[in-house]
Each structure stands twice: as C-alpha cells, then as structure tokens.
Amino acid sequence: MSVEERELELQCPKCNQVASIKIPESVFSQKKFGSIKIQVPPGAVCPDHQFIVFLDPKGLIRGYEKIDIQMAAPKEEAIEDVGAEEISLNKAISFFGLYGFFSLFHAKLFGFKAYVLRDNISNQFSENVNKFFDETVQNKYTTPVQIEFLDEENLNKLKLKEKNSLLIDPHNNILQTPWDEKLEFEENSIKKALEIIDQEEQKVLINQDVSNFIRDVEQVVKIVEDVKEIYDTELIDQLSKDLKMPKISKNRLNVIREFIKLNISDSITKKIKNKVQEFLNFL
Ligand SMILES: [Zn+2]
C-alpha cells in the first residue's frame, strides 16, 4: 500500500539551507492533538543542524525553533537496540530524538498524557521509559500520567476526549503537542546533563533542576497569594529578592504560571497581570 505524502520545503533557521522533506498526509487527516511540530534531525535539511518546524492544521509553516544541542542523529541500530535494559538519558534521546525527549519530559512534569506511535514495544521497555521519567520529574503536585505506546490502528480508535495529550510519531519525527510554550527549561536542563558522563549523575542533575523549578513555583504561589494582583515584572523582581537569585526570564515565568494553572490553582494565575496585555485589551 502506498502512503500518501506531502512535500514540505524547509529552511534551516541557522544556516538557511533549503531542502524538501516528505511527511505522510495522514498527519493532517488524523490530527487531533493541538499543534503539529516536525523534529528535523541533522542531515535532513543541512548536515549540521537540527530544529523544529511548527505547522498549522493545514500544513503551512508557522515558524521554526532552533535546538542548540549538538548531537548525532539517532541511528536505526540504536533504536532497535533499546531492549529490556534500564533506560539512560542518552538511550532515551536516541529513541525519541532531542525534542521528543524534551516533550515527554514536559508532559510528565506538567501531567499530560503522552502517546508514542510505535509497534512492537515490550511492556518492559514501556515500563522502563515511564520509570525513567517518573524518577527524574517527580514532584508532589503533578498526578503521575503514563506514556503509552500505540500502533496506527489503536491511534485511530482514540477519541477526542484524549486530545489534551502529547502524541509522538518517532518514525516520522512528528509531534502533536497540547501546549505552545517553548521547551527552554527542558532544553537547558538536558544540555547540562549531557555534559556529564555518569548516567545516575545525569538523572540527579535533571531532578535538581525540577526541584528548583518547583521551588520557584512555590515561591510564586506564596507571593501571589498575599496580593490582590501583581505585574509580571514586579513578580520577577520579588522572586529574585526572596530567593536571592538572578531574575528569571519572562518565558520561565510563563512556564511557572502554566504549571500553577494546571496543577495548583487557576485563580492564582489570574492575579498575575501583564502591562502589554492590559494595553492591548484597552485598545
Ligand atoms: Zn543548518
């Protein structure tokens, strides 16, 4: 059976080389899960860079995001090789790709259900993958959610009630994500962890970053609970003063806000105001 494909012309956001890639038409017909992203590995468009392409539901390119971690493309044998043994950071990245890994990290941290389109996955492998992420992102706020492996047929049976989920098709490097935020936090954490060789230490380091993230979350909740409302810039100043650390970026605050909204309380996040947004609402 021939698979219908669509050709997309992509441009590397780093070196501007252009090349076409093919993606299956079914991605658009069965789309149920939020925004579509394509993970472009090194060698697909230009030799050295990997990046993410954002598509709208019709398949038009909405934008690109660079990934600043240099890593070889996953090799087929590495993927086939992932058997019953325990999962390490490097093995998980070989299997899911960097952005696939960041996305699973994000899904587990925020409590989104995740589906991976892949046949013939052993229960042991599935368990090991879940264990790896549960151990690294565990925190007391997120309800543990499973990463589930599915084949194409089961995917078609999924109903819309599951749409607030992450879907990864590792074979075609396609992701559908229920969020729009950049995965900067995840990328920075993984970048640091990859500089370490010891597998256990890598996990400890990622876990440390998650703990720091939760610490920021809790401090933001504390600050906001005591006020009627607060501007994001004031909140960033106050957080830096309270925790005696450099100011966080607005992007990080947005991620913290999203976490609080999903896992702690929506009404807290409503008190955080933004001057630009207020100005736009006023117009
Ligand atoms: Zn390039």
PDB file of N, CA and C in Angstrom, residues 81-150:
ATOM      1  N   ASP A  81      18.133  -1.360  19.322  1.00  0.00           N
ATOM      2  CA  ASP A  81      18.925  -1.883  20.408  1.00  0.00           C
ATOM      3  C   ASP A  81      18.264  -1.722  21.777  1.00  0.00           C
ATOM      4  N   VAL A  82      17.328  -0.765  21.854  1.00  0.00           N
ATOM      5  CA  VAL A  82      16.757  -0.468  23.152  1.00  0.00           C
ATOM      6  C   VAL A  82      15.854  -1.634  23.557  1.00  0.00           C
ATOM      7  N   GLY A  83      16.378  -2.493  24.349  1.00  0.00           N
ATOM      8  CA  GLY A  83      15.628  -3.681  24.726  1.00  0.00           C
ATOM      9  C   GLY A  83      15.115  -3.568  26.133  1.00  0.00           C
ATOM     10  N   ALA A  84      15.438  -4.569  26.919  1.00  0.00           N
ATOM     11  CA  ALA A  84      14.885  -4.657  28.258  1.00  0.00           C
ATOM     12  C   ALA A  84      15.691  -3.878  29.293  1.00  0.00           C
ATOM     13  N   GLU A  85      16.908  -3.470  28.903  1.00  0.00           N
ATOM     14  CA  GLU A  85      17.751  -2.847  29.934  1.00  0.00           C
ATOM     15  C   GLU A  85      17.174  -1.505  30.384  1.00  0.00           C
ATOM     16  N   GLU A  86      17.713  -1.055  31.479  1.00  0.00           N
ATOM     17  CA  GLU A  86      17.272   0.221  32.031  1.00  0.00           C
ATOM     18  C   GLU A  86      17.542   1.354  31.029  1.00  0.00           C
ATOM     19  N   ILE A  87      16.682   2.359  31.037  1.00  0.00           N
ATOM     20  CA  ILE A  87      16.816   3.474  30.106  1.00  0.00           C
ATOM     21  C   ILE A  87      17.759   4.521  30.706  1.00  0.00           C
ATOM     22  N   SER A  88      18.677   4.988  29.875  1.00  0.00           N
ATOM     23  CA  SER A  88      19.509   6.122  30.288  1.00  0.00           C
ATOM     24  C   SER A  88      19.069   7.345  29.488  1.00  0.00           C
ATOM     25  N   LEU A  89      19.578   8.497  29.880  1.00  0.00           N
ATOM     26  CA  LEU A  89      19.258   9.730  29.157  1.00  0.00           C
ATOM     27  C   LEU A  89      19.629   9.596  27.682  1.00  0.00           C
ATOM     28  N   ASN A  90      20.862   9.136  27.421  1.00  0.00           N
ATOM     29  CA  ASN A  90      21.311   9.048  26.032  1.00  0.00           C
ATOM     30  C   ASN A  90      20.478   8.063  25.212  1.00  0.00           C
ATOM     31  N   LYS A  91      20.112   6.949  25.825  1.00  0.00           N
ATOM     32  CA  LYS A  91      19.295   5.964  25.107  1.00  0.00           C
ATOM     33  C   LYS A  91      17.911   6.526  24.804  1.00  0.00           C
ATOM     34  N   ALA A  92      17.346   7.208  25.781  1.00  0.00           N
ATOM     35  CA  ALA A  92      16.016   7.769  25.568  1.00  0.00           C
ATOM     36  C   ALA A  92      16.060   8.811  24.457  1.00  0.00           C
ATOM     37  N   ILE A  93      17.138   9.600  24.402  1.00  0.00           N
ATOM     38  CA  ILE A  93      17.261  10.604  23.341  1.00  0.00           C
ATOM     39  C   ILE A  93      17.444   9.929  21.981  1.00  0.00           C
ATOM     40  N   SER A  94      18.225   8.841  21.944  1.00  0.00           N
ATOM     41  CA  SER A  94      18.375   8.104  20.678  1.00  0.00           C
ATOM     42  C   SER A  94      17.030   7.624  20.180  1.00  0.00           C
ATOM     43  N   PHE A  95      16.208   7.217  21.097  1.00  0.00           N
ATOM     44  CA  PHE A  95      14.910   6.656  20.712  1.00  0.00           C
ATOM     45  C   PHE A  95      13.910   7.737  20.296  1.00  0.00           C
ATOM     46  N   PHE A  96      13.798   8.772  21.087  1.00  0.00           N
ATOM     47  CA  PHE A  96      12.736   9.772  20.861  1.00  0.00           C
ATOM     48  C   PHE A  96      13.212  11.020  20.124  1.00  0.00           C
ATOM     49  N   GLY A  97      14.524  11.191  19.976  1.00  0.00           N
ATOM     50  CA  GLY A  97      15.055  12.451  19.453  1.00  0.00           C
ATOM     51  C   GLY A  97      15.086  13.481  20.576  1.00  0.00           C
ATOM     52  N   LEU A  98      15.894  14.524  20.404  1.00  0.00           N
ATOM     53  CA  LEU A  98      16.011  15.519  21.479  1.00  0.00           C
ATOM     54  C   LEU A  98      14.671  16.173  21.796  1.00  0.00           C
ATOM     55  N   TYR A  99      14.002  16.634  20.754  1.00  0.00           N
ATOM     56  CA  TYR A  99      12.753  17.356  21.001  1.00  0.00           C
ATOM     57  C   TYR A  99      11.656  16.418  21.503  1.00  0.00           C
ATOM     58  N   GLY A 100      11.694  15.194  21.019  1.00  0.00           N
ATOM     59  CA  GLY A 100      10.764  14.180  21.536  1.00  0.00           C
ATOM     60  C   GLY A 100      11.003  13.974  23.025  1.00  0.00           C
ATOM     61  N   PHE A 101      12.271  13.927  23.383  1.00  0.00           N
ATOM     62  CA  PHE A 101      12.613  13.770  24.791  1.00  0.00           C
ATOM     63  C   PHE A 101      12.155  14.984  25.614  1.00  0.00           C
ATOM     64  N   PHE A 102      12.451  16.201  25.128  1.00  0.00           N
ATOM     65  CA  PHE A 102      12.011  17.407  25.863  1.00  0.00           C
ATOM     66  C   PHE A 102      10.494  17.369  26.061  1.00  0.00           C
ATOM     67  N   SER A 103       9.797  16.932  25.018  1.00  0.00           N
ATOM     68  CA  SER A 103       8.330  16.930  25.059  1.00  0.00           C
ATOM     69  C   SER A 103       7.799  15.926  26.075  1.00  0.00           C
ATOM     70  N   LEU A 104       8.432  14.755  26.136  1.00  0.00           N
ATOM     71  CA  LEU A 104       7.994  13.763  27.125  1.00  0.00           C
ATOM     72  C   LEU A 104       8.301  14.259  28.536  1.00  0.00           C
ATOM     73  N   PHE A 105       9.444  14.886  28.689  1.00  0.00           N
ATOM     74  CA  PHE A 105       9.846  15.489  29.951  1.00  0.00           C
ATOM     75  C   PHE A 105       8.772  16.512  30.373  1.00  0.00           C
ATOM     76  N   HIS A 106       8.404  17.368  29.436  1.00  0.00           N
ATOM     77  CA  HIS A 106       7.398  18.397  29.703  1.00  0.00           C
ATOM     78  C   HIS A 106       6.044  17.768  30.056  1.00  0.00           C
ATOM     79  N   ALA A 107       5.665  16.755  29.288  1.00  0.00           N
ATOM     80  CA  ALA A 107       4.374  16.093  29.530  1.00  0.00           C
ATOM     81  C   ALA A 107       4.343  15.468  30.918  1.00  0.00           C
ATOM     82  N   LYS A 108       5.400  14.782  31.286  1.00  0.00           N
ATOM     83  CA  LYS A 108       5.442  14.143  32.606  1.00  0.00           C
ATOM     84  C   LYS A 108       5.458  15.187  33.717  1.00  0.00           C
ATOM     85  N   LEU A 109       6.220  16.265  33.507  1.00  0.00           N
ATOM     86  CA  LEU A 109       6.315  17.300  34.537  1.00  0.00           C
ATOM     87  C   LEU A 109       4.974  18.007  34.736  1.00  0.00           C
ATOM     88  N   PHE A 110       4.274  18.244  33.637  1.00  0.00           N
ATOM     89  CA  PHE A 110       3.024  19.003  33.718  1.00  0.00           C
ATOM     90  C   PHE A 110       1.794  18.123  33.893  1.00  0.00           C
ATOM     91  N   GLY A 111       1.960  16.810  33.713  1.00  0.00           N
ATOM     92  CA  GLY A 111       0.828  15.911  33.894  1.00  0.00           C
ATOM     93  C   GLY A 111      -0.040  15.746  32.659  1.00  0.00           C
ATOM     94  N   PHE A 112       0.576  15.778  31.471  1.00  0.00           N
ATOM     95  CA  PHE A 112      -0.163  15.476  30.246  1.00  0.00           C
ATOM     96  C   PHE A 112       0.039  14.003  29.897  1.00  0.00           C
ATOM     97  N   LYS A 113      -1.025  13.375  29.471  1.00  0.00           N
ATOM     98  CA  LYS A 113      -0.931  12.017  28.944  1.00  0.00           C
ATOM     99  C   LYS A 113      -0.077  12.064  27.668  1.00  0.00           C
ATOM    100  N   ALA A 114       0.722  11.046  27.434  1.00  0.00           N
ATOM    101  CA  ALA A 114       1.537  11.024  26.214  1.00  0.00           C
ATOM    102  C   ALA A 114       1.378   9.705  25.484  1.00  0.00           C
ATOM    103  N   TYR A 115       1.249   9.795  24.162  1.00  0.00           N
ATOM    104  CA  TYR A 115       1.174   8.610  23.314  1.00  0.00           C
ATOM    105  C   TYR A 115       2.356   8.598  22.368  1.00  0.00           C
ATOM    106  N   VAL A 116       2.949   7.430  22.196  1.00  0.00           N
ATOM    107  CA  VAL A 116       4.036   7.282  21.235  1.00  0.00           C
ATOM    108  C   VAL A 116       3.606   6.247  20.214  1.00  0.00           C
ATOM    109  N   LEU A 117       3.636   6.644  18.957  1.00  0.00           N
ATOM    110  CA  LEU A 117       3.172   5.777  17.883  1.00  0.00           C
ATOM    111  C   LEU A 117       4.290   4.821  17.506  1.00  0.00           C
ATOM    112  N   ARG A 118       4.216   3.618  17.961  1.00  0.00           N
ATOM    113  CA  ARG A 118       5.295   2.666  17.694  1.00  0.00           C
ATOM    114  C   ARG A 118       4.816   1.253  18.043  1.00  0.00           C
ATOM    115  N   ASP A 119       4.923   0.346  17.060  1.00  0.00           N
ATOM    116  CA  ASP A 119       4.510  -1.053  17.283  1.00  0.00           C
ATOM    117  C   ASP A 119       5.590  -1.823  18.024  1.00  0.00           C
ATOM    118  N   ASN A 120       5.197  -2.992  18.456  1.00  0.00           N
ATOM    119  CA  ASN A 120       6.147  -3.976  18.975  1.00  0.00           C
ATOM    120  C   ASN A 120       7.025  -3.463  20.103  1.00  0.00           C
ATOM    121  N   ILE A 121       6.439  -2.711  20.985  1.00  0.00           N
ATOM    122  CA  ILE A 121       7.184  -2.262  22.153  1.00  0.00           C
ATOM    123  C   ILE A 121       6.858  -3.219  23.297  1.00  0.00           C
ATOM    124  N   SER A 122       7.893  -3.717  23.949  1.00  0.00           N
ATOM    125  CA  SER A 122       7.635  -4.643  25.053  1.00  0.00           C
ATOM    126  C   SER A 122       7.124  -3.880  26.268  1.00  0.00           C
ATOM    127  N   ASN A 123       6.368  -4.591  27.093  1.00  0.00           N
ATOM    128  CA  ASN A 123       5.895  -3.959  28.333  1.00  0.00           C
ATOM    129  C   ASN A 123       7.059  -3.492  29.183  1.00  0.00           C
ATOM    130  N   GLN A 124       8.144  -4.289  29.117  1.00  0.00           N
ATOM    131  CA  GLN A 124       9.314  -3.946  29.913  1.00  0.00           C
ATOM    132  C   GLN A 124       9.884  -2.601  29.489  1.00  0.00           C
ATOM    133  N   PHE A 125       9.981  -2.400  28.167  1.00  0.00           N
ATOM    134  CA  PHE A 125      10.519  -1.135  27.655  1.00  0.00           C
ATOM    135  C   PHE A 125       9.627   0.034  28.066  1.00  0.00           C
ATOM    136  N   SER A 126       8.330  -0.173  27.887  1.00  0.00           N
ATOM    137  CA  SER A 126       7.371   0.857  28.251  1.00  0.00           C
ATOM    138  C   SER A 126       7.485   1.208  29.741  1.00  0.00           C
ATOM    139  N   GLU A 127       7.614   0.176  30.558  1.00  0.00           N
ATOM    140  CA  GLU A 127       7.768   0.398  31.997  1.00  0.00           C
ATOM    141  C   GLU A 127       9.048   1.174  32.316  1.00  0.00           C
ATOM    142  N   ASN A 128      10.136   0.778  31.624  1.00  0.00           N
ATOM    143  CA  ASN A 128      11.416   1.441  31.869  1.00  0.00           C
ATOM    144  C   ASN A 128      11.388   2.916  31.481  1.00  0.00           C
ATOM    145  N   VAL A 129      10.721   3.199  30.359  1.00  0.00           N
ATOM    146  CA  VAL A 129      10.629   4.596  29.922  1.00  0.00           C
ATOM    147  C   VAL A 129       9.855   5.411  30.955  1.00  0.00           C
ATOM    148  N   ASN A 130       8.723   4.859  31.386  1.00  0.00           N
ATOM    149  CA  ASN A 130       7.920   5.575  32.388  1.00  0.00           C
ATOM    150  C   ASN A 130       8.689   5.757  33.692  1.00  0.00           C
ATOM    151  N   LYS A 131       9.425   4.720  34.067  1.00  0.00           N
ATOM    152  CA  LYS A 131      10.193   4.790  35.308  1.00  0.00           C
ATOM    153  C   LYS A 131      11.250   5.886  35.211  1.00  0.00           C
ATOM    154  N   PHE A 132      11.928   5.949  34.073  1.00  0.00           N
ATOM    155  CA  PHE A 132      12.965   6.964  33.891  1.00  0.00           C
ATOM    156  C   PHE A 132      12.396   8.369  34.103  1.00  0.00           C
ATOM    157  N   PHE A 133      11.276   8.654  33.440  1.00  0.00           N
ATOM    158  CA  PHE A 133      10.712   9.997  33.547  1.00  0.00           C
ATOM    159  C   PHE A 133      10.098  10.241  34.926  1.00  0.00           C
ATOM    160  N   ASP A 134       9.457   9.218  35.492  1.00  0.00           N
ATOM    161  CA  ASP A 134       8.868   9.413  36.817  1.00  0.00           C
ATOM    162  C   ASP A 134       9.948   9.741  37.845  1.00  0.00           C
ATOM    163  N   GLU A 135      11.072   9.043  37.730  1.00  0.00           N
ATOM    164  CA  GLU A 135      12.152   9.287  38.688  1.00  0.00           C
ATOM    165  C   GLU A 135      12.775  10.665  38.532  1.00  0.00           C
ATOM    166  N   THR A 136      12.866  11.150  37.289  1.00  0.00           N
ATOM    167  CA  THR A 136      13.539  12.442  37.104  1.00  0.00           C
ATOM    168  C   THR A 136      12.613  13.642  37.315  1.00  0.00           C
ATOM    169  N   VAL A 137      11.335  13.512  37.035  1.00  0.00           N
ATOM    170  CA  VAL A 137      10.479  14.706  37.133  1.00  0.00           C
ATOM    171  C   VAL A 137       9.523  14.670  38.330  1.00  0.00           C
ATOM    172  N   GLN A 138       9.684  13.662  39.192  1.00  0.00           N
ATOM    173  CA  GLN A 138       8.713  13.519  40.272  1.00  0.00           C
ATOM    174  C   GLN A 138       8.595  14.798  41.122  1.00  0.00           C
ATOM    175  N   ASN A 139       7.372  15.139  41.449  1.00  0.00           N
ATOM    176  CA  ASN A 139       7.116  16.259  42.355  1.00  0.00           C
ATOM    177  C   ASN A 139       5.730  16.041  42.939  1.00  0.00           C
ATOM    178  N   LYS A 140       5.447  16.760  44.032  1.00  0.00           N
ATOM    179  CA  LYS A 140       4.216  16.428  44.757  1.00  0.00           C
ATOM    180  C   LYS A 140       2.951  17.027  44.143  1.00  0.00           C
ATOM    181  N   TYR A 141       3.086  17.832  43.095  1.00  0.00           N
ATOM    182  CA  TYR A 141       1.898  18.480  42.537  1.00  0.00           C
ATOM    183  C   TYR A 141       1.292  17.735  41.353  1.00  0.00           C
ATOM    184  N   THR A 142       2.141  17.155  40.514  1.00  0.00           N
ATOM    185  CA  THR A 142       1.629  16.544  39.297  1.00  0.00           C
ATOM    186  C   THR A 142       1.127  15.129  39.553  1.00  0.00           C
ATOM    187  N   THR A 143      -0.069  14.845  39.063  1.00  0.00           N
ATOM    188  CA  THR A 143      -0.575  13.476  39.127  1.00  0.00           C
ATOM    189  C   THR A 143       0.205  12.658  38.099  1.00  0.00           C
ATOM    190  N   PRO A 144       0.771  11.519  38.494  1.00  0.00           N
ATOM    191  CA  PRO A 144       1.549  10.736  37.524  1.00  0.00           C
ATOM    192  C   PRO A 144       0.701  10.299  36.330  1.00  0.00           C
ATOM    193  N   VAL A 145       1.213  10.535  35.134  1.00  0.00           N
ATOM    194  CA  VAL A 145       0.498  10.176  33.907  1.00  0.00           C
ATOM    195  C   VAL A 145       1.404   9.264  33.086  1.00  0.00           C
ATOM    196  N   GLN A 146       0.805   8.267  32.466  1.00  0.00           N
ATOM    197  CA  GLN A 146       1.586   7.280  31.719  1.00  0.00           C
ATOM    198  C   GLN A 146       1.926   7.734  30.313  1.00  0.00           C
ATOM    199  N   ILE A 147       3.093   7.303  29.857  1.00  0.00           N
ATOM    200  CA  ILE A 147       3.430   7.364  28.433  1.00  0.00           C
ATOM    201  C   ILE A 147       2.992   6.012  27.869  1.00  0.00           C
ATOM    202  N   GLU A 148       2.151   6.068  26.845  1.00  0.00           N
ATOM    203  CA  GLU A 148       1.600   4.821  26.302  1.00  0.00           C
ATOM    204  C   GLU A 148       2.056   4.625  24.861  1.00  0.00           C
ATOM    205  N   PHE A 149       2.423   3.391  24.512  1.00  0.00           N
ATOM    206  CA  PHE A 149       2.834   3.097  23.142  1.00  0.00           C
ATOM    207  C   PHE A 149       1.648   2.517  22.371  1.00  0.00           C
ATOM    208  N   LEU A 150       1.447   3.022  21.167  1.00  0.00           N
ATOM    209  CA  LEU A 150       0.278   2.652  20.367  1.00  0.00           C
ATOM    210  C   LEU A 150       0.688   2.273  18.958  1.00  0.00           C
TER     211      LEU A 150
END
